[in-house]
Amino acid sequence: MLQVKNLSKTYGDEIKYKALKALNLTVEDGEFIGIMGPSGSGKSTFLNLLATIDQPTSGTIELNGKNPNELNQEAIAKFRRRELGFVFQNFNLMPTLTVEENIVLPLTLDGEKISVMKKKLSRLSEQLGIAPLLKKRIAEISGGQAQRAAVARAMIHQPQLLLADEPTGNLDTKSSKDVMKLLQQLNKREKATILMVTHDPLAASYCQRIVFIKDGQLIGEIRQMNGQKQFYNEIMVNLAKIEGVENEF
Ligand code: ADP
Ligand code: MG
């Protein structure tokens, strides 16, 4: 469903910095993929290119046969609003609105009918177990609850692809697990295709496949074969190999 070919991104005019170097990745429909790698390796750059927040220097992205970078500004905005869902480390919710108002915001911006919004909201909130939170304001809920609301907002319009950048980065272990279980449930039950950047091996162990990035290049991948616990161990071993040289023991 997603095909990334020779994707490169160079920042800067006079002093150039190659953040991504000819990256290739194919994602199948319904996959749950984690992207890991040292700080500064190009993970967020990659996600921002997929999110159409930034444009590649060269190479192509195709989502179900469509290259968003060939669209005009208006069509890109529509593409982003309809085909993609986003979850960020800092939740990016509107603090003065209620949970419910935040979740339906993408539909509001798209001019959806109130009756349709209500139907989608009640279905999703039942499914995600956040019905009791709907009338609360963002300031009144915990970080874990806020991120669950953010996941609901990212999924309300049933996007083709959910992109998450360090979704558990600001959460404690218990809340991280809750959010990861939610993403896993969306992946299994709703067949949502998810691409998640994380440095947290526990969060990553919920994925089916992990791709490792270093210095702007994909340097390897592993798949979950024998359960989450063993996958967690494999992730730790791979991270140690990749980052080991730079770490001081
Ligand atoms: P990661 O998310 O893996 O930590 P990033 O994708 O944020 O890494 O950054 C990759 C590299 O590109 C870093 O060296 C970073 O300093 C550089 N970089 C990121 N964004 C910009 C930008 N807007 N302008 C210049 N350099 C950038
Ligand atoms: Mg980053």
Coordinates of C-alpha atoms and ligand atoms in Angstrom, one line a residue:
M1 CA 0.0 0.0 0.0
L2 CA 3.0 2.3 0.5
Q3 CA 6.0 2.2 -1.7
V4 CA 9.0 4.4 -0.9
K5 CA 11.7 4.5 -3.6
N6 CA 15.2 6.1 -3.3
L7 CA 13.8 8.7 -0.9
S8 CA 16.4 11.4 -0.1
K9 CA 16.3 14.6 1.9
T10 CA 19.1 17.2 2.0
Y11 CA 18.7 20.1 4.4
G12 CA 20.4 23.5 4.0
D13 CA 21.6 25.7 1.1
E14 CA 25.3 26.5 1.7
I15 CA 26.0 23.9 4.3
K16 CA 24.2 20.8 3.1
Y17 CA 23.2 17.9 5.3
K18 CA 22.0 14.6 3.9
A19 CA 19.4 13.5 6.5
L20 CA 18.0 10.7 4.3
K21 CA 20.0 8.8 1.7
A22 CA 18.1 6.8 -1.0
L23 CA 15.8 5.0 1.4
N24 CA 13.6 2.2 0.1
L25 CA 10.6 0.7 2.0
T26 CA 7.5 -1.3 1.0
V27 CA 4.6 -1.5 3.4
E28 CA 1.8 -4.0 2.9
D29 CA -1.8 -3.3 3.8
G30 CA -2.5 -3.8 7.5
E31 CA 1.1 -3.9 8.6
F32 CA 2.2 -2.4 12.0
I33 CA 5.8 -1.2 11.6
G34 CA 8.2 0.4 14.0
I35 CA 11.1 2.7 12.9
M36 CA 14.0 2.7 15.3
G37 CA 17.5 4.3 15.2
P38 CA 19.8 6.6 17.0
S39 CA 18.9 10.2 17.6
G40 CA 19.5 12.3 14.5
S41 CA 19.4 9.3 12.2
G42 CA 16.5 10.7 10.1
K43 CA 13.4 9.0 11.6
S44 CA 11.4 12.2 12.0
T45 CA 12.5 13.4 8.6
F46 CA 11.2 10.2 7.0
L47 CA 7.9 10.5 8.8
N48 CA 7.5 14.2 7.9
L49 CA 8.1 13.3 4.2
L50 CA 5.4 10.6 4.4
A51 CA 3.2 13.1 6.2
T52 CA 3.6 15.5 3.3
I53 CA 4.7 18.1 5.8
D54 CA 8.0 18.3 4.0
Q55 CA 9.1 17.5 0.4
P56 CA 11.8 15.1 -0.6
T57 CA 15.0 16.2 -2.4
S58 CA 14.7 13.2 -4.7
G59 CA 12.9 9.8 -4.8
T60 CA 9.2 9.0 -4.7
I61 CA 6.4 8.1 -2.2
E62 CA 3.4 6.2 -3.5
L63 CA 0.4 5.6 -1.3
N64 CA -2.0 3.2 -3.0
G65 CA -0.7 4.3 -6.4
K66 CA -0.9 8.0 -5.6
N67 CA 2.2 10.2 -5.3
P68 CA 1.2 13.1 -3.0
N69 CA 4.1 15.2 -4.2
E70 CA 2.6 15.4 -7.6
L71 CA -0.6 17.0 -6.3
N72 CA -1.2 20.7 -6.0
Q73 CA -1.3 22.5 -2.6
E74 CA -5.0 22.1 -2.2
A75 CA -5.0 18.5 -3.2
I76 CA -2.1 17.7 -0.8
A77 CA -4.0 19.3 2.1
K78 CA -7.0 17.2 1.2
F79 CA -4.9 14.1 0.9
R80 CA -3.3 14.7 4.3
R81 CA -6.7 15.3 5.9
R82 CA -8.4 12.2 4.4
E83 CA -5.8 9.6 3.8
L84 CA -3.5 10.1 6.8
G85 CA -3.7 10.1 10.6
F86 CA -1.1 11.5 12.9
V87 CA -0.1 10.9 16.5
F88 CA 2.6 13.0 18.1
Q89 CA 4.7 12.8 21.2
N90 CA 3.2 15.9 22.7
F91 CA -0.4 14.9 21.9
N92 CA -1.2 18.2 19.9
L93 CA -4.7 18.4 21.3
M94 CA -6.6 21.7 21.7
P95 CA -6.5 22.4 25.5
T96 CA -9.7 24.4 25.7
L97 CA -11.8 21.9 23.8
T98 CA -13.3 18.7 25.2
V99 CA -12.0 15.3 24.3
E100 CA -15.1 14.8 22.0
E101 CA -14.6 18.1 20.2
N102 CA -10.9 17.3 19.7
I103 CA -11.7 13.8 18.3
V104 CA -14.2 15.1 15.7
L105 CA -12.0 18.1 14.7
P106 CA -10.7 16.5 11.5
L107 CA -14.3 15.8 10.4
T108 CA -15.4 19.4 11.4
L109 CA -12.6 20.8 9.2
D110 CA -13.7 18.6 6.4
G111 CA -17.3 19.9 6.6
E112 CA -18.8 16.5 7.7
K113 CA -22.5 16.3 8.7
I114 CA -23.2 16.4 12.5
S115 CA -25.2 13.1 12.3
V116 CA -22.3 11.3 10.6
M117 CA -19.8 12.7 13.1
K118 CA -21.9 11.5 16.0
K119 CA -22.2 8.0 14.6
K120 CA -18.4 7.7 14.0
L121 CA -17.6 9.2 17.4
S122 CA -19.9 6.8 19.3
R123 CA -18.6 3.8 17.4
L124 CA -14.9 4.7 17.9
S125 CA -15.2 5.7 21.6
E126 CA -17.0 2.5 22.5
Q127 CA -14.3 0.5 20.7
L128 CA -11.4 2.4 22.3
G129 CA -13.0 2.5 25.8
I130 CA -12.8 6.3 26.0
A131 CA -16.6 7.0 26.2
P132 CA -16.3 8.2 29.9
L133 CA -13.7 10.8 28.8
L134 CA -15.7 12.5 26.0
K135 CA -17.1 15.5 27.9
K136 CA -13.8 16.3 29.8
R137 CA -11.5 19.1 28.8
I138 CA -7.9 18.2 27.8
A139 CA -6.6 20.0 30.9
E140 CA -8.6 17.6 33.1
I141 CA -7.2 14.3 31.8
S142 CA -3.9 12.5 32.2
G143 CA -1.2 12.1 29.6
G144 CA -2.2 8.5 28.9
Q145 CA -5.8 9.5 28.4
A146 CA -4.8 12.5 26.2
Q147 CA -2.8 10.2 24.0
R148 CA -5.7 7.7 23.7
A149 CA -7.9 10.7 22.7
A150 CA -5.2 11.7 20.1
V151 CA -5.2 8.2 18.7
A152 CA -9.0 8.4 18.4
R153 CA -8.7 11.7 16.6
A154 CA -6.1 10.2 14.2
M155 CA -8.5 7.4 13.4
I156 CA -11.9 9.0 13.3
H157 CA -11.8 9.5 9.5
Q158 CA -10.5 6.0 8.9
P159 CA -7.2 7.0 7.2
Q160 CA -5.3 4.6 5.0
L161 CA -2.1 5.2 7.0
L162 CA -1.5 6.1 10.6
L163 CA 1.8 7.9 11.3
A164 CA 3.0 8.1 14.9
D165 CA 6.2 9.9 16.0
E166 CA 7.3 8.8 19.5
P167 CA 3.7 8.4 20.7
T168 CA 4.8 7.0 24.1
G169 CA 7.7 9.5 24.5
N170 CA 6.0 11.5 27.2
L171 CA 4.2 8.6 29.0
D172 CA 4.9 6.4 32.0
T173 CA 5.2 2.7 31.5
K174 CA 1.5 1.9 32.3
S175 CA 0.2 4.6 30.0
S176 CA 2.6 3.6 27.3
K177 CA 1.3 0.0 27.4
D178 CA -2.3 1.3 27.2
V179 CA -1.6 3.4 24.2
M180 CA 0.4 0.6 22.5
K181 CA -2.5 -1.9 23.2
L182 CA -4.8 0.6 21.6
L183 CA -2.7 0.9 18.5
Q184 CA -2.4 -2.9 18.3
Q185 CA -6.1 -3.3 18.6
L186 CA -6.7 -0.8 15.8
N187 CA -4.2 -2.7 13.7
K188 CA -5.8 -6.1 14.3
R189 CA -9.5 -5.3 14.4
E190 CA -9.7 -2.3 12.0
K191 CA -6.8 -3.5 9.8
A192 CA -5.2 -0.1 10.2
T193 CA -1.8 0.3 8.6
I194 CA 0.5 1.9 11.2
L195 CA 4.0 3.4 10.9
M196 CA 5.5 4.4 14.3
V197 CA 8.8 6.0 15.2
T198 CA 10.0 5.0 18.6
H199 CA 13.1 4.7 20.7
D200 CA 11.3 2.6 23.3
P201 CA 11.9 -1.1 22.9
L202 CA 8.8 -2.0 24.9
A203 CA 6.6 0.1 22.6
A204 CA 8.4 -1.3 19.6
S205 CA 7.7 -4.9 20.7
Y206 CA 4.0 -4.4 19.9
C207 CA 4.9 -4.0 16.2
Q208 CA 5.1 -6.8 13.7
R209 CA 8.2 -5.5 11.9
I210 CA 10.9 -3.1 13.0
V211 CA 13.1 -1.3 10.5
F212 CA 16.4 0.2 11.7
I213 CA 17.7 3.5 10.4
K214 CA 21.2 4.8 10.9
D215 CA 22.7 7.9 9.2
G216 CA 19.7 8.3 6.9
Q217 CA 19.8 4.7 5.6
L218 CA 17.9 1.6 6.3
I219 CA 20.4 -0.8 7.8
G220 CA 18.2 -3.8 8.6
E221 CA 14.8 -5.2 9.8
I222 CA 13.4 -7.8 12.0
R223 CA 10.0 -9.4 12.2
Q224 CA 8.0 -10.7 15.1
M225 CA 7.9 -14.5 14.9
N226 CA 7.8 -16.0 18.3
G227 CA 5.8 -13.7 20.5
Q228 CA 6.3 -10.3 21.9
K229 CA 8.7 -11.2 24.7
Q230 CA 11.3 -12.7 22.4
F231 CA 10.8 -9.9 19.9
Y232 CA 11.6 -7.4 22.7
N233 CA 14.8 -9.3 23.3
E234 CA 15.7 -9.2 19.6
I235 CA 15.0 -5.5 19.5
M236 CA 17.4 -4.9 22.5
V237 CA 20.1 -6.9 20.8
N238 CA 19.8 -5.0 17.6
L239 CA 19.8 -1.6 19.3
A240 CA 22.9 -2.6 21.3
K241 CA 24.6 -3.5 18.0
I242 CA 23.6 -0.2 16.3
E243 CA 24.1 2.2 19.2
G244 CA 26.7 0.2 21.1
V245 CA 29.7 1.9 19.6
E246 CA 28.5 5.3 20.7
N247 CA 27.4 4.4 24.1
E248 CA 29.7 4.5 27.1
F249 CA 29.5 1.5 29.3
Ligands
ADP1 P1 15.6 11.7 14.3 O1 14.1 11.9 14.3 O2 16.0 10.3 13.9 O3 16.2 12.0 15.7 P2 15.7 13.8 12.4 O4 15.0 13.3 11.2 O5 14.9 14.8 13.3 O6 16.3 12.7 13.3 O7 17.0 14.6 11.9 C1 18.0 14.0 11.1 C2 19.1 15.0 10.9 O8 18.7 16.1 10.1 C3 19.7 15.6 12.1 O9 21.1 15.7 12.0 C4 19.0 16.9 12.2 O10 19.8 17.9 12.9 C5 18.8 17.3 10.7 N1 17.6 18.1 10.5 C6 16.4 17.8 10.8 N2 15.5 18.7 10.5 C7 16.3 19.7 9.9 C8 16.0 21.0 9.3 N3 14.7 21.5 9.3 N4 17.0 21.7 8.9 C9 18.3 21.3 9.0 N5 18.6 20.1 9.5 C10 17.6 19.3 10.0
MG2 MG 12.8 12.5 15.8

